[in-house]
PDB file of C-alpha atoms in Angstrom:
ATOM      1  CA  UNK C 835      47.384 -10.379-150.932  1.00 93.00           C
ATOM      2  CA  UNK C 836      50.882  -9.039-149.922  1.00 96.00           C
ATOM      3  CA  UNK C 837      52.334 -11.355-147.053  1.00 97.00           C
ATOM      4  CA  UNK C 838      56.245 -11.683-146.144  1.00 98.00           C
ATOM      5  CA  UNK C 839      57.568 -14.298-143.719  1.00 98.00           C
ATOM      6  CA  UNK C 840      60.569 -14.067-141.906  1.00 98.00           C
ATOM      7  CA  UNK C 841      62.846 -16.619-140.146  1.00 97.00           C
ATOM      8  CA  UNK C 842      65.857 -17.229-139.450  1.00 97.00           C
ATOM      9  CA  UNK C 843      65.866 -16.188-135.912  1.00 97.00           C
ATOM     10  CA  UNK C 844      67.102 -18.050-132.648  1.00 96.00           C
ATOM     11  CA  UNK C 845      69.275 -17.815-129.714  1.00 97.00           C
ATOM     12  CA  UNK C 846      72.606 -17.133-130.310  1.00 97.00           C
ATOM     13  CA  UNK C 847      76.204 -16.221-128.769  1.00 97.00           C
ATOM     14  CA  UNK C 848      77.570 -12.483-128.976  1.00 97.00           C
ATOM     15  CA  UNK C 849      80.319 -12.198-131.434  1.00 97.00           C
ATOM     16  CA  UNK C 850      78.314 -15.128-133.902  1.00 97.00           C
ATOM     17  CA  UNK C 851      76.646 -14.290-137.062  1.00 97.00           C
ATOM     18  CA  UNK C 852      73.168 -14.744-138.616  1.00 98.00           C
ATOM     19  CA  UNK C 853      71.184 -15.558-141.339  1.00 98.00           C
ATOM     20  CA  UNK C 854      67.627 -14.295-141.864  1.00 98.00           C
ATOM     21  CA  UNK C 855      65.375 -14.661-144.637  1.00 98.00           C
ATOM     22  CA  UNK C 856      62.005 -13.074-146.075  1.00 98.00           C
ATOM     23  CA  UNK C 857      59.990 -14.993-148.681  1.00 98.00           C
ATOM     24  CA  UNK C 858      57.688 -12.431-150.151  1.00 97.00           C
ATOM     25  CA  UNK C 859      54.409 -13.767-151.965  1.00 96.00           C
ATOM     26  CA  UNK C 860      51.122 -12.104-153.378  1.00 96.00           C
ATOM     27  CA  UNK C 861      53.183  -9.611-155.135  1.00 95.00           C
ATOM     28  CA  UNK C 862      56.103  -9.465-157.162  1.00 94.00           C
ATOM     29  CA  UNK C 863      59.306  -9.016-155.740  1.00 95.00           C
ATOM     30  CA  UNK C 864      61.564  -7.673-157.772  1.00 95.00           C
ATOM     31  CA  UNK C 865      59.326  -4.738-159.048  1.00 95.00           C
ATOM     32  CA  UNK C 866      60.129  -3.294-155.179  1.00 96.00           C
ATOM     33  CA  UNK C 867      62.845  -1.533-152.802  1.00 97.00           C
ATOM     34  CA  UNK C 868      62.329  -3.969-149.470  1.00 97.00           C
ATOM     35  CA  UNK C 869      63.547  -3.056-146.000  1.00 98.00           C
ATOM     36  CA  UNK C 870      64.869  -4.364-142.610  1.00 98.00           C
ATOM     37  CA  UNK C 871      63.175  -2.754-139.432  1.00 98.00           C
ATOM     38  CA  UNK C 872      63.617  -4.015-135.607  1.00 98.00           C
ATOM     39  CA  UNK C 873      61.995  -3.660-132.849  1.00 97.00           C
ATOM     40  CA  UNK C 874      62.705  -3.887-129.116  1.00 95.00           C
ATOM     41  CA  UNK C 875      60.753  -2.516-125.616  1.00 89.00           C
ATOM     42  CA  UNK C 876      63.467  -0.149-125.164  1.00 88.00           C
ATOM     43  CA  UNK C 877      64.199   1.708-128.379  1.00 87.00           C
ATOM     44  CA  UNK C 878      61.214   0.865-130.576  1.00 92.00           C
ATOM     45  CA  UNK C 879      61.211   0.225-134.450  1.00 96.00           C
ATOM     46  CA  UNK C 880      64.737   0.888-135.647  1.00 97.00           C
ATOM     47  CA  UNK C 881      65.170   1.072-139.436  1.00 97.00           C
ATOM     48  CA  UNK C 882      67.994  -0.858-140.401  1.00 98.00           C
ATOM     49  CA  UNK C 883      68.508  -1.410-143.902  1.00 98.00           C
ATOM     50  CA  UNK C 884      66.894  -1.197-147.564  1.00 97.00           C
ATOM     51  CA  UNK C 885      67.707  -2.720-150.678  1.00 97.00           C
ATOM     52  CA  UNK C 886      66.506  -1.471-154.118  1.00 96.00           C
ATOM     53  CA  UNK C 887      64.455  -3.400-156.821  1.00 96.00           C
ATOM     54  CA  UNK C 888      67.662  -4.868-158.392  1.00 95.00           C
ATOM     55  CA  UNK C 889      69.790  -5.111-155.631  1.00 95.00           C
ATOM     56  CA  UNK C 890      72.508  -2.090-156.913  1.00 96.00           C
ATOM     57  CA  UNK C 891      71.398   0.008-154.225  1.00 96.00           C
ATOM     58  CA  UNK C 892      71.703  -0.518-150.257  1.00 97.00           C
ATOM     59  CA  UNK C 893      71.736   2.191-147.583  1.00 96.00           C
ATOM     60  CA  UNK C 894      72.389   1.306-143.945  1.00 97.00           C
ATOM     61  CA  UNK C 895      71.680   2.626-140.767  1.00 96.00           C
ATOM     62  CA  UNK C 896      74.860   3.689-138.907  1.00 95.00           C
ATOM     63  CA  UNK C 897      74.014   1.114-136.060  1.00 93.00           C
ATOM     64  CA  UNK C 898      74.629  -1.246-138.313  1.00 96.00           C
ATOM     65  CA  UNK C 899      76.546  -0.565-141.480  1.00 96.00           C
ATOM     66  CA  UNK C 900      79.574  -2.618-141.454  1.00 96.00           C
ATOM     67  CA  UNK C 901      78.348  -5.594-139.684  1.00 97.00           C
ATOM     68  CA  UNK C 902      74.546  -6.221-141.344  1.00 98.00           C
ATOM     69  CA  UNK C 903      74.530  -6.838-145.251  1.00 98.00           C
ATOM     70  CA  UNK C 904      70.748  -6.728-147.116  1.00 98.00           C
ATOM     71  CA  UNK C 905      70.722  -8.540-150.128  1.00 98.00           C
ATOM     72  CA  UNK C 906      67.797 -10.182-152.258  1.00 98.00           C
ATOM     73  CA  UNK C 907      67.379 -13.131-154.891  1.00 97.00           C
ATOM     74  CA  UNK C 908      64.776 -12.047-156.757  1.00 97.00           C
ATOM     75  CA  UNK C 909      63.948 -15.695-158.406  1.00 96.00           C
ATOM     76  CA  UNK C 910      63.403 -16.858-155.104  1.00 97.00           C
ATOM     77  CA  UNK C 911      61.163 -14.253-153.650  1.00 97.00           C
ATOM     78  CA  UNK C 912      63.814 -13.627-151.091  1.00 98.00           C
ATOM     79  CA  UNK C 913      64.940 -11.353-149.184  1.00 98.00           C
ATOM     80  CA  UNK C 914      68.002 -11.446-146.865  1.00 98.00           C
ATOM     81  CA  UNK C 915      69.708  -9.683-143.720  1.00 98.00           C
ATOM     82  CA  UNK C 916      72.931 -10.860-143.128  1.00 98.00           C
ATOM     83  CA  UNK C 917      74.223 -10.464-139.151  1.00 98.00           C
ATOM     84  CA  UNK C 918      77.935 -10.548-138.306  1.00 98.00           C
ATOM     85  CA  UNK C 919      79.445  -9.977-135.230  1.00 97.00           C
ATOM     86  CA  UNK C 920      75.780 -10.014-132.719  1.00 97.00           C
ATOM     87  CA  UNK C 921      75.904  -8.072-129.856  1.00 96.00           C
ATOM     88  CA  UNK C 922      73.432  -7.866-127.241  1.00 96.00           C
ATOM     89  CA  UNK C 923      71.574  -5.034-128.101  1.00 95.00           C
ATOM     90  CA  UNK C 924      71.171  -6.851-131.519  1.00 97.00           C
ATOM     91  CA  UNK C 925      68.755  -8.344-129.387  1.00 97.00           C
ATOM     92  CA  UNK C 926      65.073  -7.642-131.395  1.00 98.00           C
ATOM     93  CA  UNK C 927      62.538  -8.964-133.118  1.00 98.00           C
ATOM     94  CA  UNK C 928      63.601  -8.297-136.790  1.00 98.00           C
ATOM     95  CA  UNK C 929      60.762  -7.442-139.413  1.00 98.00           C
ATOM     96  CA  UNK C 930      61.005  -6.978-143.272  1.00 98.00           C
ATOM     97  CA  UNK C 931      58.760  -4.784-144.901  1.00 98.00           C
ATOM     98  CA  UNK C 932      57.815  -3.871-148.668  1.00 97.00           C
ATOM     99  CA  UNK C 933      58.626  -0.381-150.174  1.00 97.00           C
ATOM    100  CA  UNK C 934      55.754   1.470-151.922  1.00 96.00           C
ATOM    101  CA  UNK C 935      58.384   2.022-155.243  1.00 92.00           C
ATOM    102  CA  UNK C 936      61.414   0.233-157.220  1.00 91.00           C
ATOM    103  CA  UNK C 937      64.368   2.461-155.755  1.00 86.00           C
ATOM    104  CA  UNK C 938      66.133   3.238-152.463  1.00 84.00           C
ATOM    105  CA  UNK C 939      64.870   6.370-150.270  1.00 84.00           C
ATOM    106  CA  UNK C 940      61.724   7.398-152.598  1.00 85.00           C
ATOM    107  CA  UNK C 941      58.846   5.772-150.908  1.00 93.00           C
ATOM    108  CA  UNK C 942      58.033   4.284-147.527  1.00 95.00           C
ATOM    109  CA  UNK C 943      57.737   0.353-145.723  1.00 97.00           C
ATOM    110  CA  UNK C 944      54.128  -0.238-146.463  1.00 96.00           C
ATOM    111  CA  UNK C 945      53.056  -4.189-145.958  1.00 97.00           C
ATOM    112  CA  UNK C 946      55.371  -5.778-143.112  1.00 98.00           C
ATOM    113  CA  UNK C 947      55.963  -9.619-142.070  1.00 97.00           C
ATOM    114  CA  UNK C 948      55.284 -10.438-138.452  1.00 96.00           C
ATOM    115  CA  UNK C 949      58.620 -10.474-137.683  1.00 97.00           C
ATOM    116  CA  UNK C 950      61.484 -13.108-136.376  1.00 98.00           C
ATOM    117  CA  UNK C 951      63.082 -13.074-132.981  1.00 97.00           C
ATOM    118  CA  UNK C 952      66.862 -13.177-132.448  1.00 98.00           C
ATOM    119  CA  UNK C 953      68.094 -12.827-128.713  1.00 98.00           C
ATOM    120  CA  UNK C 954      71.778 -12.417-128.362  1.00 97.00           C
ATOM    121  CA  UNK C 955      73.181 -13.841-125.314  1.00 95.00           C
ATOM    122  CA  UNK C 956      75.680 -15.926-123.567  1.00 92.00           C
TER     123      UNK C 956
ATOM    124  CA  UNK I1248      69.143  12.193-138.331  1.00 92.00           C
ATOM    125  CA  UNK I1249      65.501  13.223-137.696  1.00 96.00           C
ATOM    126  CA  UNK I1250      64.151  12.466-134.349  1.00 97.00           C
ATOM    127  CA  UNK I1251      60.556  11.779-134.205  1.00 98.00           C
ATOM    128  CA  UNK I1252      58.890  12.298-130.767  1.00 97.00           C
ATOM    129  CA  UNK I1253      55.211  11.418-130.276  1.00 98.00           C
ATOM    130  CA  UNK I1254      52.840  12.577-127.364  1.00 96.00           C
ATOM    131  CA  UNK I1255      51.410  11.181-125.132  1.00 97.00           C
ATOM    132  CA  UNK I1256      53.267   8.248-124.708  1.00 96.00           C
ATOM    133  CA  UNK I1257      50.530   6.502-123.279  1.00 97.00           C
ATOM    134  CA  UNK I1258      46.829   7.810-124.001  1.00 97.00           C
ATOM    135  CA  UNK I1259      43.231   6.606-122.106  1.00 97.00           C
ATOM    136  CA  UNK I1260      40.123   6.491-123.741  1.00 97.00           C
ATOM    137  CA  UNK I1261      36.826   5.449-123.395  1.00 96.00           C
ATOM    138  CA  UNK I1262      34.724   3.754-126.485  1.00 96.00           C
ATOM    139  CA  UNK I1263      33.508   6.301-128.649  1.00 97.00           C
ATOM    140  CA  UNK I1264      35.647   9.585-127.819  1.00 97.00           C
ATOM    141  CA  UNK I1265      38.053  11.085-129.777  1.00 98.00           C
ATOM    142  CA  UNK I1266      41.955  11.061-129.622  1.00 98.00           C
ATOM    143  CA  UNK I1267      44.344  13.421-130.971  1.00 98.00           C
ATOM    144  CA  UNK I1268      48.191  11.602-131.222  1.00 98.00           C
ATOM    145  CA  UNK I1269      51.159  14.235-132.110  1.00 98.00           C
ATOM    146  CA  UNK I1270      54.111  13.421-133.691  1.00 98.00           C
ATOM    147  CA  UNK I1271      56.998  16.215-134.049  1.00 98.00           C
ATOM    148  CA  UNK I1272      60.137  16.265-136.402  1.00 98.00           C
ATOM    149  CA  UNK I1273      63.335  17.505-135.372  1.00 98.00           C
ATOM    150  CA  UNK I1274      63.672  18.769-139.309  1.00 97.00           C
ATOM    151  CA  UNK I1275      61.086  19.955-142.020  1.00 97.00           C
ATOM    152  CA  UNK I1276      60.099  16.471-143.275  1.00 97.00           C
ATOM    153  CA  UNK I1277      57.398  18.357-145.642  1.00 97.00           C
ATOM    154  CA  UNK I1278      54.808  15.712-146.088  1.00 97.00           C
ATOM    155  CA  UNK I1279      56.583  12.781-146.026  1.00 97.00           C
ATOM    156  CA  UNK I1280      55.312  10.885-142.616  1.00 98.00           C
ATOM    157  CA  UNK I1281      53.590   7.769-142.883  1.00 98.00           C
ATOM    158  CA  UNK I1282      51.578   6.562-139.546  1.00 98.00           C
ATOM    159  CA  UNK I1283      51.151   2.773-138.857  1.00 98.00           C
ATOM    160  CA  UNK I1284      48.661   0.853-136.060  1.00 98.00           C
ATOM    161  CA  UNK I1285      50.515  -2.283-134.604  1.00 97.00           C
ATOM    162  CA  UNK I1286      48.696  -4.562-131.893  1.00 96.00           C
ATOM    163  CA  UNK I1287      51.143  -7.096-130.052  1.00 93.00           C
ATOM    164  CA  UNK I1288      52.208  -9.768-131.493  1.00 92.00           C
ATOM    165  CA  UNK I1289      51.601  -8.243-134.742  1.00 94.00           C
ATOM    166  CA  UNK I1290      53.470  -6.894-137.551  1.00 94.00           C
ATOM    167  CA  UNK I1291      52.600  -2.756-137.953  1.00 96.00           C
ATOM    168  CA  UNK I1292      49.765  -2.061-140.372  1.00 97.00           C
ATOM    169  CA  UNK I1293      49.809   1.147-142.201  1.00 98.00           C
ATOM    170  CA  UNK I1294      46.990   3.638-141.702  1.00 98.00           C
ATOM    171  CA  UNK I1295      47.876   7.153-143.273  1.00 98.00           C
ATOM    172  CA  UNK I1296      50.494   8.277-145.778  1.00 98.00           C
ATOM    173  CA  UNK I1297      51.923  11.624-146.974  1.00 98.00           C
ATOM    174  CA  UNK I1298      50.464  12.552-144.062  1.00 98.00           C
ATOM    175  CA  UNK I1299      46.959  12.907-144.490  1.00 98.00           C
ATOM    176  CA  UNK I1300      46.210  10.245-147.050  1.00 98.00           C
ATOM    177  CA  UNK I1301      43.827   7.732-146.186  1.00 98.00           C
ATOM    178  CA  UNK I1302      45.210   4.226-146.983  1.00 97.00           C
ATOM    179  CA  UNK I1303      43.139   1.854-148.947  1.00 96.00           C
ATOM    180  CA  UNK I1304      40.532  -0.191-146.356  1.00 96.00           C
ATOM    181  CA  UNK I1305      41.392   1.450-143.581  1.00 97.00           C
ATOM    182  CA  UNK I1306      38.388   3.198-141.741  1.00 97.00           C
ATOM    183  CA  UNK I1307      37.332   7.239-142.383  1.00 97.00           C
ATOM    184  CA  UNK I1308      37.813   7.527-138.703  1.00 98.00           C
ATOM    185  CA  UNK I1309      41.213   7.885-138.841  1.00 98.00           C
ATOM    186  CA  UNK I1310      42.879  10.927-139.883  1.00 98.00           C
ATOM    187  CA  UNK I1311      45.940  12.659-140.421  1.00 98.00           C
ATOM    188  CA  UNK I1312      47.239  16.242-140.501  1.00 98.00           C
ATOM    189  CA  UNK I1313      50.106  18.432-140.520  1.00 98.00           C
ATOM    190  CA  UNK I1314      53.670  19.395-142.608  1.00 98.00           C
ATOM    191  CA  UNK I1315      57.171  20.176-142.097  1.00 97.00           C
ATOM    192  CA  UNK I1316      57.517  19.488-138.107  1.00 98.00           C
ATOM    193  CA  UNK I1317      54.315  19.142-136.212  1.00 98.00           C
ATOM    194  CA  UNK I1318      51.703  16.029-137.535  1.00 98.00           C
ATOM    195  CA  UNK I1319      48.877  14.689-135.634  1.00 98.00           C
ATOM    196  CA  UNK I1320      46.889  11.502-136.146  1.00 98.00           C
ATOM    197  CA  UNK I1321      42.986  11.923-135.102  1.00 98.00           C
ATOM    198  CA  UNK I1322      41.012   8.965-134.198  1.00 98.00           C
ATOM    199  CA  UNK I1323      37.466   9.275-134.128  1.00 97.00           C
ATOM    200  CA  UNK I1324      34.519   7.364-132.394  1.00 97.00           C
ATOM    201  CA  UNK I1325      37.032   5.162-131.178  1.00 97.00           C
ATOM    202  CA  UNK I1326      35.992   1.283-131.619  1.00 97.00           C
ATOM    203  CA  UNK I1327      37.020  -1.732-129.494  1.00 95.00           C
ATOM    204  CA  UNK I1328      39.887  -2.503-132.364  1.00 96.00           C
ATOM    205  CA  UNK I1329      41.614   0.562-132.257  1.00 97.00           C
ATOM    206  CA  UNK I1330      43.409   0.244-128.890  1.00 96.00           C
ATOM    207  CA  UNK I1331      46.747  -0.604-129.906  1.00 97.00           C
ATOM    208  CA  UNK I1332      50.054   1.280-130.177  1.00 97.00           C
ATOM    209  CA  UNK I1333      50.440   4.142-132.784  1.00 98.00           C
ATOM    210  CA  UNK I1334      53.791   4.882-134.764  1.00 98.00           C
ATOM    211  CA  UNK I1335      54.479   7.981-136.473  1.00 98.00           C
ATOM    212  CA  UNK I1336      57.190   6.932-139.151  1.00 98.00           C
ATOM    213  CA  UNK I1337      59.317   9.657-141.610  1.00 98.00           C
ATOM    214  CA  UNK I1338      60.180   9.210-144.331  1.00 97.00           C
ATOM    215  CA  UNK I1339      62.203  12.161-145.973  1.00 96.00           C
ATOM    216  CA  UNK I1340      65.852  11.848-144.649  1.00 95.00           C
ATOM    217  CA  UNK I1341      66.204   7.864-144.312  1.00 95.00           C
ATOM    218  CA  UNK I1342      64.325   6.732-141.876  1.00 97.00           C
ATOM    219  CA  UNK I1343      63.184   6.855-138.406  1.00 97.00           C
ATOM    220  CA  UNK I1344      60.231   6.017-136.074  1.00 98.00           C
ATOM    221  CA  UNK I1345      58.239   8.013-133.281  1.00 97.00           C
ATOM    222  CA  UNK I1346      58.729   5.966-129.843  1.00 96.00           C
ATOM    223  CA  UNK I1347      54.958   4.653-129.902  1.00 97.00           C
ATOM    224  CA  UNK I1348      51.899   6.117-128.271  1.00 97.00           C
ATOM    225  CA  UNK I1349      49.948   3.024-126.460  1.00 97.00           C
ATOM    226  CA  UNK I1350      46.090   3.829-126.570  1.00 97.00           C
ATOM    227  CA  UNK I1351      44.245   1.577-124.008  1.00 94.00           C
ATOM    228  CA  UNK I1352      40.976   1.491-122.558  1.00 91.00           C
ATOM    229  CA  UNK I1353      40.058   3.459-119.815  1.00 88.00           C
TER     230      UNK I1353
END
């Protein structure tokens, strides 16, 4: 049974960066595209970010392209947003999610984790 | 980008009746809209892809129709576990998300 676990989340200052992390087990990894998605009251599920099977491929959202970096280690079952420069509407609670195929923008998030919270604020 | 807008935003229903959710595309997305069923707290589960495909396990009450701009997801006989928050989701040009439609009881 597919299940992905984020963390990495916390509390943290505007300006700082951020670290978090999906292990992925019941499936294998590196046989799948994997995504970032967030979430907040005001603006819903934003897509952020996905990452092919081999890692070649990454396409950003503009909201974040720049500042977020996906990246996976496929011997570790890992997946990985990197967060620079946090502002406050970074503010979400972060989810990763499986792709239904191998490469960027041909299939669709189909099993997600339950997510990780990061709150940016002073 | 492709703007996804769902109506109602907020729908009330009793046990048992039927519920009609629309979703609308600011471009022809052809087929390519997935719709998911999240309950809070909770990571979102999927329910239809491709529009109308059933995904595996999840109940024949559910289904989905439509192409290019205008989708609808159809609830019927609505049970106790289906009042939860619905997400229409594209997936042709990147990726983007309906706001939510919140189905609660009545």
């Amino acid at each position: 049974q597919v299940q992905l676990v984020e963390s990495g989340g916390g509390v943290v200052q505007p300006g700082t960066s951020l670290r978090l992390s999906c292990e992925a087990s019941g499936f294998t990894l590196r046989n799948y595209a994997m995504h970032w998605v967030r979430q907040t009251p005001d603006k819903g599920l934003e897509w952020l970010a996905i990452i092919s099977y081999n890692g070649r491929d990454k396409t950003y959202a503009d909201s974040v392209e720049g500042r977020f970096t996906i990246s996976r280690d496929n011997s570790k079952s890992t997946l990985y947003l990197q967060m620079n420069n946090l502002r406050r509407e970074d503010t979400a609670v972060y989810f990763c999610a499986k792709d239904t195929h191998h490469n960027t923008l041909t299939g669709f998030p189909d099993y997600w984790g339950q997510g990780t919270l990061v709150a940016v604020s002073s | 980008d492709v703007q996804m807008t769902q109506s109602p935003s907020i729908l009330s229903a009793s046990v048992g009746d039927r519920v009609t959710i629309s979703c609308r595309a600011s471009q022809n997305i052809r087929k390519w809209l997935a719709w998911f069923q999240q309950k809070p707290g909770k990571a979102p589960q999927l329910l239809i892809y491709e529009a109308s495909t059933l995904e595996r396990g999840v109940s024949s009450r559910f289904s989905g129709r439509g192409s290019g701009t205008e989708f609808t997801l159809t609830i019927n006989g609505l049970q106790p576990d289906d009042f939860a928050t619905y997400y229409c989701h594209q997936y042709s040009i990147l990726y983007s998300f309906g706001q939510g439609t919140k189905l609660d009881i009545k």
